[in-house]
Coordinates of C-alpha atoms (C1' of nucleotides) in Angstrom, one line a residue:
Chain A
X1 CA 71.9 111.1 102.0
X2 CA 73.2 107.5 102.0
X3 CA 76.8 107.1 100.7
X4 CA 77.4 103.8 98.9
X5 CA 80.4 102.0 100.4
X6 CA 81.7 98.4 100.2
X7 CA 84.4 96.3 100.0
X8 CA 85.1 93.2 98.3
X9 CA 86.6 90.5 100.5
X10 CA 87.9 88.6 97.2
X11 CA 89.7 91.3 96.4
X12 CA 93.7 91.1 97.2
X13 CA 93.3 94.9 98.0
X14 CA 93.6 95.5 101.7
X15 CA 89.8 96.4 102.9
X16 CA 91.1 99.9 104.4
X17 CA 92.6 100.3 101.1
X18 CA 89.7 100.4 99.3
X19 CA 87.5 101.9 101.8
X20 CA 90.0 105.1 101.9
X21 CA 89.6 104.8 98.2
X22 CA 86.1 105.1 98.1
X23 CA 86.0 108.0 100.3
X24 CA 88.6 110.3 98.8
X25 CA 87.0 109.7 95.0
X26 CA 83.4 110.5 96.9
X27 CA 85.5 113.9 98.1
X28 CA 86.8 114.5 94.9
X29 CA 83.5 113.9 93.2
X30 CA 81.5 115.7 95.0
X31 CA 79.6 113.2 96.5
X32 CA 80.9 114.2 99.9
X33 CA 80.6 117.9 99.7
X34 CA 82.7 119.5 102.3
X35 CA 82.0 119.4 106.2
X36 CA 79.8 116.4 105.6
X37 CA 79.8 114.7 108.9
X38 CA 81.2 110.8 108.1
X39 CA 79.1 109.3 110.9
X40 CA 80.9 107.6 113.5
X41 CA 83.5 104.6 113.2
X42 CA 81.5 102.2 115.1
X43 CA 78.2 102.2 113.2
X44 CA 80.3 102.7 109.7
X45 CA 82.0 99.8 110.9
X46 CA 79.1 97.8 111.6
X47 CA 77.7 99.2 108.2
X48 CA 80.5 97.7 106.0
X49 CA 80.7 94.4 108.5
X50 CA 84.8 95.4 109.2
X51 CA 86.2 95.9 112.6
X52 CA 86.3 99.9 113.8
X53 CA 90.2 99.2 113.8
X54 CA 90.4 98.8 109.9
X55 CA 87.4 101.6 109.5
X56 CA 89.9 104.0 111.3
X57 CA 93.1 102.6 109.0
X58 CA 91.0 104.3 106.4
X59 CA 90.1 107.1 107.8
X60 CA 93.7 108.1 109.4
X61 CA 95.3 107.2 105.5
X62 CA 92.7 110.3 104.6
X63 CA 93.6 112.8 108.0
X64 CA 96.9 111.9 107.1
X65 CA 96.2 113.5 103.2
X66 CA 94.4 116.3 104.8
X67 CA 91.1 115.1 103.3
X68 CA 89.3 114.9 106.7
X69 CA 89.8 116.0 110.2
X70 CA 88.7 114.6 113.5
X71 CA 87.7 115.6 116.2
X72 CA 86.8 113.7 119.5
X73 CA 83.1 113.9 121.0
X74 CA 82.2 115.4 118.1
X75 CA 83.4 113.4 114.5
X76 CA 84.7 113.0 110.9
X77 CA 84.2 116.1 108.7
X78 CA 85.3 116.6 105.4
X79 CA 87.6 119.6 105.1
X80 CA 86.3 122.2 103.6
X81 CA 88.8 123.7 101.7
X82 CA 90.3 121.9 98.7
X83 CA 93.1 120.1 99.4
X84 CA 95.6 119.1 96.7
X85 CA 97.9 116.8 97.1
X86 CA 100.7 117.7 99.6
X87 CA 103.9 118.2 98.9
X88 CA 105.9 115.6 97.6
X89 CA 109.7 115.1 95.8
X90 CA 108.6 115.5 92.7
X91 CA 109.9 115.5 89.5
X92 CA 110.6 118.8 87.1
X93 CA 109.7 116.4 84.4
X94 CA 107.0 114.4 85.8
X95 CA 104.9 117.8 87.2
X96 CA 105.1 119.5 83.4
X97 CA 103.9 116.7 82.2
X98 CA 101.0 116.2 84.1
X99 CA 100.4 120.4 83.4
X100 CA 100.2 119.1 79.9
X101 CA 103.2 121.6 79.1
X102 CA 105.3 118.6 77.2
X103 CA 108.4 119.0 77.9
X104 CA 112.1 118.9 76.4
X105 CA 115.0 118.2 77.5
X106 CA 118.5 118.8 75.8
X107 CA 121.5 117.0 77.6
X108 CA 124.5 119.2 77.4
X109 CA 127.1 117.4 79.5
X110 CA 127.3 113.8 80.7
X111 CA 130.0 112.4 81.8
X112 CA 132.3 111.4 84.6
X113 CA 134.3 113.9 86.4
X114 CA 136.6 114.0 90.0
X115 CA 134.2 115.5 92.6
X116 CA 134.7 118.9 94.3
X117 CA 134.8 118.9 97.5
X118 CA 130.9 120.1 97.7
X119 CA 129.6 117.8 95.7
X120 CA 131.9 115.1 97.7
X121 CA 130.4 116.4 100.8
X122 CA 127.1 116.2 99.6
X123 CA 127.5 112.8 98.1
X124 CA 129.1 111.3 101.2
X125 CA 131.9 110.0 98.5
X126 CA 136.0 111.1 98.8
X127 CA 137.3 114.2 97.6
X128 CA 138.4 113.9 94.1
X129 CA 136.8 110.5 93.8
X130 CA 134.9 109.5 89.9
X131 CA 131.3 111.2 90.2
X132 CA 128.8 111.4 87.2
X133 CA 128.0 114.6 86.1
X134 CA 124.9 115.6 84.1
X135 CA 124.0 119.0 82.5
X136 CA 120.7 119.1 80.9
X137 CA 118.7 121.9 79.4
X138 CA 115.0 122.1 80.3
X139 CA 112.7 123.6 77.5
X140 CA 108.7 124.2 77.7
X141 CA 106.9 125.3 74.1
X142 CA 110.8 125.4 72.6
X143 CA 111.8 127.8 75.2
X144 CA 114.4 127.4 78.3
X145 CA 112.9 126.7 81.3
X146 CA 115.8 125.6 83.9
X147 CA 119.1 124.3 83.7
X148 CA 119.8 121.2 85.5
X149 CA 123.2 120.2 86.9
X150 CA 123.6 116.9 88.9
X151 CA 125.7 114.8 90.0
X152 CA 125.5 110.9 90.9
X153 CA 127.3 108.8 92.6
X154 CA 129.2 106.5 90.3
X155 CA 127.7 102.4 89.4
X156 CA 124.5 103.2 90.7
X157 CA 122.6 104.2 86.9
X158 CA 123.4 103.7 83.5
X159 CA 123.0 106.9 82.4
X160 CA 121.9 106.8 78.9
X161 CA 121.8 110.2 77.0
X162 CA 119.0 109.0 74.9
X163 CA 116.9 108.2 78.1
X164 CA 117.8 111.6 79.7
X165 CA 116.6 113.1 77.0
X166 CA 112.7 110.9 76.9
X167 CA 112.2 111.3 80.7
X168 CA 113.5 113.0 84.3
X169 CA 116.1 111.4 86.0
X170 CA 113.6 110.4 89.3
X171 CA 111.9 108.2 87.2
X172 CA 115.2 106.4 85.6
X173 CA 116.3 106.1 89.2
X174 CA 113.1 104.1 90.1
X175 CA 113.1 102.0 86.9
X176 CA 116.9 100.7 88.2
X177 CA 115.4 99.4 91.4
X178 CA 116.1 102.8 93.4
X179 CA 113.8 103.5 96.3
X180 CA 113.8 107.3 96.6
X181 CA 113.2 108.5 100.8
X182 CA 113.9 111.9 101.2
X183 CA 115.7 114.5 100.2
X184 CA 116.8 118.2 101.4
X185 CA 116.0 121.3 99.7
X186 CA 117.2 124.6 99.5
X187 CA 115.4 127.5 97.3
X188 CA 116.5 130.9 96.7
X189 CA 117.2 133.4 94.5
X190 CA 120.1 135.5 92.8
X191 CA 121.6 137.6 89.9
X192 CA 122.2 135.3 87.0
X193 CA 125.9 135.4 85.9
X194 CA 126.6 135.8 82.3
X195 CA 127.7 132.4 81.6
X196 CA 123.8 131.5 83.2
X197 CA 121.9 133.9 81.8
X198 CA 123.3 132.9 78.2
X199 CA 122.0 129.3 78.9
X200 CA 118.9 130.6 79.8
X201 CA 117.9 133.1 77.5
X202 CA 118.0 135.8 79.9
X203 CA 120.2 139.1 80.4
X204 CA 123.1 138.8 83.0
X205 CA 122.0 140.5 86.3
X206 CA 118.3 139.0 85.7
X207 CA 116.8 137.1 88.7
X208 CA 117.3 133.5 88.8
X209 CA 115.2 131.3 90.9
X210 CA 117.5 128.1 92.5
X211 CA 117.3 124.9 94.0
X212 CA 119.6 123.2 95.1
X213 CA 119.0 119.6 96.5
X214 CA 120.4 116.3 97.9
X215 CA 117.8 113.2 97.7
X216 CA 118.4 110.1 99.2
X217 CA 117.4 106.4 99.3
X218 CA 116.0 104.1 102.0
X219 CA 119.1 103.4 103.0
X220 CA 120.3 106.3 103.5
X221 CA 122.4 106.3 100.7
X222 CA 122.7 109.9 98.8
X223 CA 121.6 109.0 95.4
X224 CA 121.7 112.8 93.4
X225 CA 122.7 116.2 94.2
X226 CA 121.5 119.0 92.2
X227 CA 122.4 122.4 91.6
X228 CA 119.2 123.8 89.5
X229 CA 118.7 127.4 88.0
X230 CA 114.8 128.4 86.5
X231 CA 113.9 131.3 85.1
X232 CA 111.6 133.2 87.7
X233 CA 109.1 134.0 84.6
X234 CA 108.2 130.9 83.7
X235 CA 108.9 128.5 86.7
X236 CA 107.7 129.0 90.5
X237 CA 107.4 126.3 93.2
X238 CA 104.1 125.9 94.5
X239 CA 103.2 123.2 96.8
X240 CA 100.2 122.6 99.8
X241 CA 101.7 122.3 103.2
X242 CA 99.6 120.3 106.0
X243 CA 100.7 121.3 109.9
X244 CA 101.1 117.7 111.4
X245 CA 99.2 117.5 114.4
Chain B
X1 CA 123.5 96.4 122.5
X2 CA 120.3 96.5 124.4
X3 CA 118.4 99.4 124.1
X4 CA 116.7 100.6 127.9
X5 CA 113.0 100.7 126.8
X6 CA 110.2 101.1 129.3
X7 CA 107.0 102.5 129.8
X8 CA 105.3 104.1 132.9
X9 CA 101.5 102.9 132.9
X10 CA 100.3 105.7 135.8
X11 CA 101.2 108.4 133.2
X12 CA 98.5 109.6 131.5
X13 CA 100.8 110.1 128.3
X14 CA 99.5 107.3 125.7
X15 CA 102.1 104.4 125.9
X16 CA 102.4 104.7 122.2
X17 CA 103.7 108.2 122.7
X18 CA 105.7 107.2 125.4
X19 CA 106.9 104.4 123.2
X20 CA 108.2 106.7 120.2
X21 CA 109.5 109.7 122.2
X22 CA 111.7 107.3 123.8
X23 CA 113.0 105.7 120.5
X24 CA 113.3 109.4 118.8
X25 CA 115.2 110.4 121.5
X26 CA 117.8 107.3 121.1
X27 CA 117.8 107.9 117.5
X28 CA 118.6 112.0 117.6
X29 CA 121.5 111.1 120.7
X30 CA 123.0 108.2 118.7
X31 CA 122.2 105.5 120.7
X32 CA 120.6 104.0 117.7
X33 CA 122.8 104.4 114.8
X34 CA 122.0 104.2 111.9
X35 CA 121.1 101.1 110.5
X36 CA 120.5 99.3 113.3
X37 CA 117.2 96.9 113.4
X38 CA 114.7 97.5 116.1
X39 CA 113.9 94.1 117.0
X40 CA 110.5 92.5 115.5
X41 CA 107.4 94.2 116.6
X42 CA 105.9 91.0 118.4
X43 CA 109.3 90.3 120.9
X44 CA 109.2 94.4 121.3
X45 CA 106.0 93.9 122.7
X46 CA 106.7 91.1 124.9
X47 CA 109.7 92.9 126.0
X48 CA 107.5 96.2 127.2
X49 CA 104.8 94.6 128.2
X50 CA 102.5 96.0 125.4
X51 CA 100.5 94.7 122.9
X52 CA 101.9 94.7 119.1
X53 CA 99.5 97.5 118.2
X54 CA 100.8 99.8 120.0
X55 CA 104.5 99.1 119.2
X56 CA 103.0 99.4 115.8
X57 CA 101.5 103.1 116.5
X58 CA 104.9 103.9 118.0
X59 CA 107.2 103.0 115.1
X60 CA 104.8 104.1 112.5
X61 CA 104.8 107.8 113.5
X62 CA 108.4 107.5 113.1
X63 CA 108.2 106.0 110.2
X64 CA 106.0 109.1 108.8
X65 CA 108.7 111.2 110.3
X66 CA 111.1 109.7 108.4
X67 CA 113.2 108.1 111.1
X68 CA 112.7 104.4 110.8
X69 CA 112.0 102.2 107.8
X70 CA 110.0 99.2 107.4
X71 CA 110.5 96.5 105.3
X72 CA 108.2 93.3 104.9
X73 CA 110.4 89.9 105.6
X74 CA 113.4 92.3 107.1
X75 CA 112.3 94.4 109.9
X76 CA 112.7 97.7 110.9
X77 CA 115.5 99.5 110.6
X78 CA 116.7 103.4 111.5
X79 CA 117.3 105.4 108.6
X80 CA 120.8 106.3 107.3
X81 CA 121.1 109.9 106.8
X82 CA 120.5 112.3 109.4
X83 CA 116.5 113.3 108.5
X84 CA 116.0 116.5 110.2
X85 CA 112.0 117.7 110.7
X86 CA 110.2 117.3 107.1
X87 CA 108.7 120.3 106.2
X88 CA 106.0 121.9 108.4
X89 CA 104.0 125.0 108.5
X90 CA 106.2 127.3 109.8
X91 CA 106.5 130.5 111.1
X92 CA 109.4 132.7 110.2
X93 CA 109.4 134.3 113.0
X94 CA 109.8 131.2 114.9
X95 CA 112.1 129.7 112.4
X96 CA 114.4 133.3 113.4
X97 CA 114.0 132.6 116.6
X98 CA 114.6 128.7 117.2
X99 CA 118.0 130.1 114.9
X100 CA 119.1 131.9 117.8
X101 CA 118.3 135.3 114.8
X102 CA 117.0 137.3 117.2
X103 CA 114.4 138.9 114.9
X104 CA 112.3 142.0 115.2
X105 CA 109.4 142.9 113.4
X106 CA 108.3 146.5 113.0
X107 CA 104.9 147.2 111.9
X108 CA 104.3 149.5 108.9
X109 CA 100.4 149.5 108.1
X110 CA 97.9 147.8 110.6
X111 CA 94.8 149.1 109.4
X112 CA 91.2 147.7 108.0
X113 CA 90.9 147.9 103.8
X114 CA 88.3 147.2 101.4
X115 CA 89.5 144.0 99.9
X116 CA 90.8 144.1 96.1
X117 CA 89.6 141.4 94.0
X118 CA 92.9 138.8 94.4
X119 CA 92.4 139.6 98.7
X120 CA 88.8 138.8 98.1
X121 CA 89.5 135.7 95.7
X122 CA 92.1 134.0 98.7
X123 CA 90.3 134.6 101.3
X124 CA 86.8 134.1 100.3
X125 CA 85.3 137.1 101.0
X126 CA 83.0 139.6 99.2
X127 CA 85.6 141.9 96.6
X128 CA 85.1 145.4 98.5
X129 CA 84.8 143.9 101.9
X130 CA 86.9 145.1 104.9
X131 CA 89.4 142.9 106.2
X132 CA 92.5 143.7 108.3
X133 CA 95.4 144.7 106.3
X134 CA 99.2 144.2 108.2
X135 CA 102.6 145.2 106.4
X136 CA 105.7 144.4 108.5
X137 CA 109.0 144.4 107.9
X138 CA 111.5 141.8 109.8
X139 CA 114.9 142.1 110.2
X140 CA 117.6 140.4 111.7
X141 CA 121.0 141.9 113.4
X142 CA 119.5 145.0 112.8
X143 CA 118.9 144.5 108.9
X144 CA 115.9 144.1 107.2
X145 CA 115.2 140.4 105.4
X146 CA 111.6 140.6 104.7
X147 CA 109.3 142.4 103.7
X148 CA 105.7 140.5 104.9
X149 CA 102.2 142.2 103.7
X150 CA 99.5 140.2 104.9
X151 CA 95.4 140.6 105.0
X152 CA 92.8 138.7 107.0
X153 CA 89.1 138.3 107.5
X154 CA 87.6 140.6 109.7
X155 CA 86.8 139.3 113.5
X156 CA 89.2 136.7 113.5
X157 CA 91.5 137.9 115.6
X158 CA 93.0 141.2 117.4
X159 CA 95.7 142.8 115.8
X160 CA 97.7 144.9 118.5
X161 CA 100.4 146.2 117.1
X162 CA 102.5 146.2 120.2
X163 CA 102.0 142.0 119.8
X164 CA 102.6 142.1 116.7
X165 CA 106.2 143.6 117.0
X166 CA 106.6 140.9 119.7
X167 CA 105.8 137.8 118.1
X168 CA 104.9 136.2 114.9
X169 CA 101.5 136.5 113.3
X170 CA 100.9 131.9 113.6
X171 CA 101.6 132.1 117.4
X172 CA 98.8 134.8 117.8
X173 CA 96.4 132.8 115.7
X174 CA 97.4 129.7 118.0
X175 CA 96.7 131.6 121.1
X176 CA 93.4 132.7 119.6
X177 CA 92.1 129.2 119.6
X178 CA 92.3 128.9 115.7
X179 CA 93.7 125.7 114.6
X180 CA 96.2 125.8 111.4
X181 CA 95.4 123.3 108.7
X182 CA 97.1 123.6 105.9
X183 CA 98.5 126.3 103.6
X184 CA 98.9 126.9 99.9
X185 CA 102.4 128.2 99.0
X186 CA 104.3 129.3 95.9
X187 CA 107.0 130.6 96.1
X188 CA 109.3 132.6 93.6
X189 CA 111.4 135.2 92.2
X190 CA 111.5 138.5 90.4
X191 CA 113.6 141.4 89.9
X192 CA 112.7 144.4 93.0
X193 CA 110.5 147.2 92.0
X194 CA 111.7 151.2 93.0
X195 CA 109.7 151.0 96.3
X196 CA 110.8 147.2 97.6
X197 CA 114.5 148.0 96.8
X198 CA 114.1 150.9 99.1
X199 CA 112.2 149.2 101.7
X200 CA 114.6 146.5 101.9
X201 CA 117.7 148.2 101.5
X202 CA 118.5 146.9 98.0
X203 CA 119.0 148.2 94.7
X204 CA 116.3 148.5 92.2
X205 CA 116.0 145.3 89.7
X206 CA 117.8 143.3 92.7
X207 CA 116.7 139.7 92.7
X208 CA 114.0 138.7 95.5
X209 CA 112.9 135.7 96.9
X210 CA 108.7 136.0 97.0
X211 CA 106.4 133.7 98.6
X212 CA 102.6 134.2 98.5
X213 CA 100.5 131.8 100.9
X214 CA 96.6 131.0 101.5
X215 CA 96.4 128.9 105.5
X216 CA 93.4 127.8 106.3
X217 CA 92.4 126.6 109.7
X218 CA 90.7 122.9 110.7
X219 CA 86.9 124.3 109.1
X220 CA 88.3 125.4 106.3
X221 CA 88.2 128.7 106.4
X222 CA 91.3 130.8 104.9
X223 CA 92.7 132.7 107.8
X224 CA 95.2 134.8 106.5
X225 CA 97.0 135.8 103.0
X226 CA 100.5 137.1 102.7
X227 CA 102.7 138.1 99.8
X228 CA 105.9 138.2 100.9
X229 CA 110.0 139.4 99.9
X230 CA 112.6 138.2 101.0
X231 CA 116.7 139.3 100.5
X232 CA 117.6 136.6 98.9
X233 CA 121.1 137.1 100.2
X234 CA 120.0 137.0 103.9
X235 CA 117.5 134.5 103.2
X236 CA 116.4 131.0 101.8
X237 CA 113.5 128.5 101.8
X238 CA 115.1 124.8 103.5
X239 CA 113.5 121.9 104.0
X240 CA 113.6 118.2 103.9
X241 CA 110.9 116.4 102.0
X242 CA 109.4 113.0 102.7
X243 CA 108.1 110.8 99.3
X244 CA 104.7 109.1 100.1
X245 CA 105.3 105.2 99.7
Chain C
dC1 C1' 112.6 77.4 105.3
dA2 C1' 112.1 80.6 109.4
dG3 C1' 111.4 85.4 110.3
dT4 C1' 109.5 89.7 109.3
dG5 C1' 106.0 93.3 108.8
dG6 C1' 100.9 93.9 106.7
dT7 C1' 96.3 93.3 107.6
dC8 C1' 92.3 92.2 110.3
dT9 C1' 89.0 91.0 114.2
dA10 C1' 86.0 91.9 118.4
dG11 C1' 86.1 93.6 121.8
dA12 C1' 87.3 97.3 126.2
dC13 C1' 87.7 101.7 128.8
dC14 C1' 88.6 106.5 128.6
dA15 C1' 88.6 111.8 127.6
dC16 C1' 86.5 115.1 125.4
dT17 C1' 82.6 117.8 123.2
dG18 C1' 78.3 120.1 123.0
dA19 C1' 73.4 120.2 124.1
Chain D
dC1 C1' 74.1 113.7 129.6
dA2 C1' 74.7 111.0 125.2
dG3 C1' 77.9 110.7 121.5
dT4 C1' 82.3 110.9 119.6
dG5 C1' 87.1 109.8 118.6
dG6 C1' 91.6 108.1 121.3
dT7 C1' 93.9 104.4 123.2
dC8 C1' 94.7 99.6 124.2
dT9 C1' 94.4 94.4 124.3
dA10 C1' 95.3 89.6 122.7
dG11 C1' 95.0 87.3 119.5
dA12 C1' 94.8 85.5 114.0
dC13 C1' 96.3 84.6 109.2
dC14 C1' 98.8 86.2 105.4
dA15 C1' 102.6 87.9 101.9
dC16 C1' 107.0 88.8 101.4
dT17 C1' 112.2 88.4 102.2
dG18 C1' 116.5 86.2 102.3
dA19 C1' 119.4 82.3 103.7

DNA sequence: CAGTGGTCTAGACCACTGA
DNA sequence: CAGTGGTCTAGACCACTGA
């Protein structure tokens, strides 16, 4: 079985780009069924009339994804298992609204308050110095889902209640020009307090699911720090790890 | 400030490698701060002797590390906040270990099992099939943090229980000669049943951390499923995430 | 405008794999 | 042994950034 491939050289889409393209929607459709050997670089090269550099820009993008592995003296295979996207910082938001579970979200507090020393240390801003702070209520189907509490440091968002409430704060952040890098994670579990559990709909004692997380831009800058609580029944994390080579 | 860059071209380590290493190193002892720009890719070359795609290779697996960023019309510059390792597959045990934890693992069930329906499902195997089934419990300082139940496909690998107690469950499937891929995780939280409480020295209806994973090696094949618990109060999920550009 | 990284070519030699 | 990916060279032209 012949694969159709080709690029457009009119195009202003990089040639790898679309070659990596074509590949991973012929994974994803079937059309390269899994440990389908690719051929090597060289004649696919020759094939598509690119140089075996650019062929292998394409195919590295799709190792890198976890879509194919190499291996020398013996080639490209497609990997057999199905690979979903890796992880990435996503958004609360963003992810249940992709799972179609349209969700709410109810801002409780937002406003601007002196920051503790935590959320100063996290920040990388002075002790006591104007932070925004944000308290939002996350519901799925009408029901509590998570409660959100973040702070921000101060000037870099206009942080509109009304927006809050039509989308997640990751994507406000990249509508202001914000280019989100990485961010650290911490997830773990405790007894919800009474004051928690109220929020949530749960009894006090119950098992909370937390996250707690600093994200920052490419420059190094922190942008948010969160302290989120989810109830354990209706939220879990679940992500696909790759091992780097 | 001129950074002391220089390759050694009898070494059979890729110059590339040799190239990055060299830069990671500065960046992680602080003789590149943050912020600082590399130097164009082109007079970085010239300077080492090399051509520009190989500098290239070099700062673009620290770029996918996180360490460096690149910007069109600027250059390359290292990152601001302190990026420790993006998430990998890991092994606890390791994780305990690199820690300084000292953990020990005792083994609790190491026996074959027909495989229930959801063993079956994970790993891909025929429902009623034997694989190996593995409990352990870990502890650290003497005190249990996790509870790890595990099954895999029959042949794969020996299971002495002495090794077992010895190391972590990855670094035996290393030295086997199977090659980790990638791994499906979710992980969770949910009040302790009777018998978890009392194997990990909590109360009954104490909050635990849970984490069930599918890995798969480099054919595709799943290689091992775990459910596991964890104290939440001896133990969290960190990590720092990279976003995709 | 000058300077940067992004993309691309057309080769070369090598190390490793499996028959 | 033939075939594969891994590494490397010495260029080229372009798009984008910021002064």
């Amino acid at each position: 079985m012949q694969l159709e491939l080709s690029v457009d050289r009119g195009s202003p889409v990089p040639l790898y780009f679309q070659l990596s393209q074509q590949l991973e929607s012929a994974i994803e459709h079937g059309v390269l069924t899994p440990g389908t050997l690719l051929g090597n670089e060289i004649e696919l090269a020759a094939r598509l009339g690119l140089s075996r550099p650019t062929v292998r820009q394409a195919i590295q993008s799709l190792v890198d994804k976890g879509l194919l592995v190499r291996r020398r003296g013996v080639g490209t295979q497609v990997v057999h298992s199905r690979v979903k996207r890796p992880l990435e910082l996503s958004s609360l938001y963003d992810d249940l609204e992709t799972a179609g579970q349209r969700p709410s979200t109810k801002v409780l507090v937002n406003t601007l308050v002196a920051a503790s020393a935590e959320v100063a240390a996290a920040l990388g801003v002075a002790e006591d110095s104007e932070v925004h702070q944000l308290e939002r209520l996350r519901c799925t189907h009408g029901e509590p889902m998570a409660y959100l509490c973040n702070y921000l440091p101060p000037g870099l968002l206009d942080l509109d209640t009304g927006q809050l409430e039509a989308t997640g704060l990751y994507r406000l952040m990249r509508a202001a020009g914000i280019t989100l890098h990485s961010a650290r994670q911490t997830i773990g579990a405790r007894a919800a307090t009474a004051a928690e559990a109220e929020r949530l709909g749960e009894r006090s004692g119950a098992p909370l699911l937390t996250m707690e997380r600093v994200t920052f831009d490419d420059t190094g800058r922190a942008v948010e720090f969160g302290t989120h609580t989810y109830r354990p029944s209706r939220y879990s994390f679940e992500f696909q790890l790759l091992v780097r080579p």
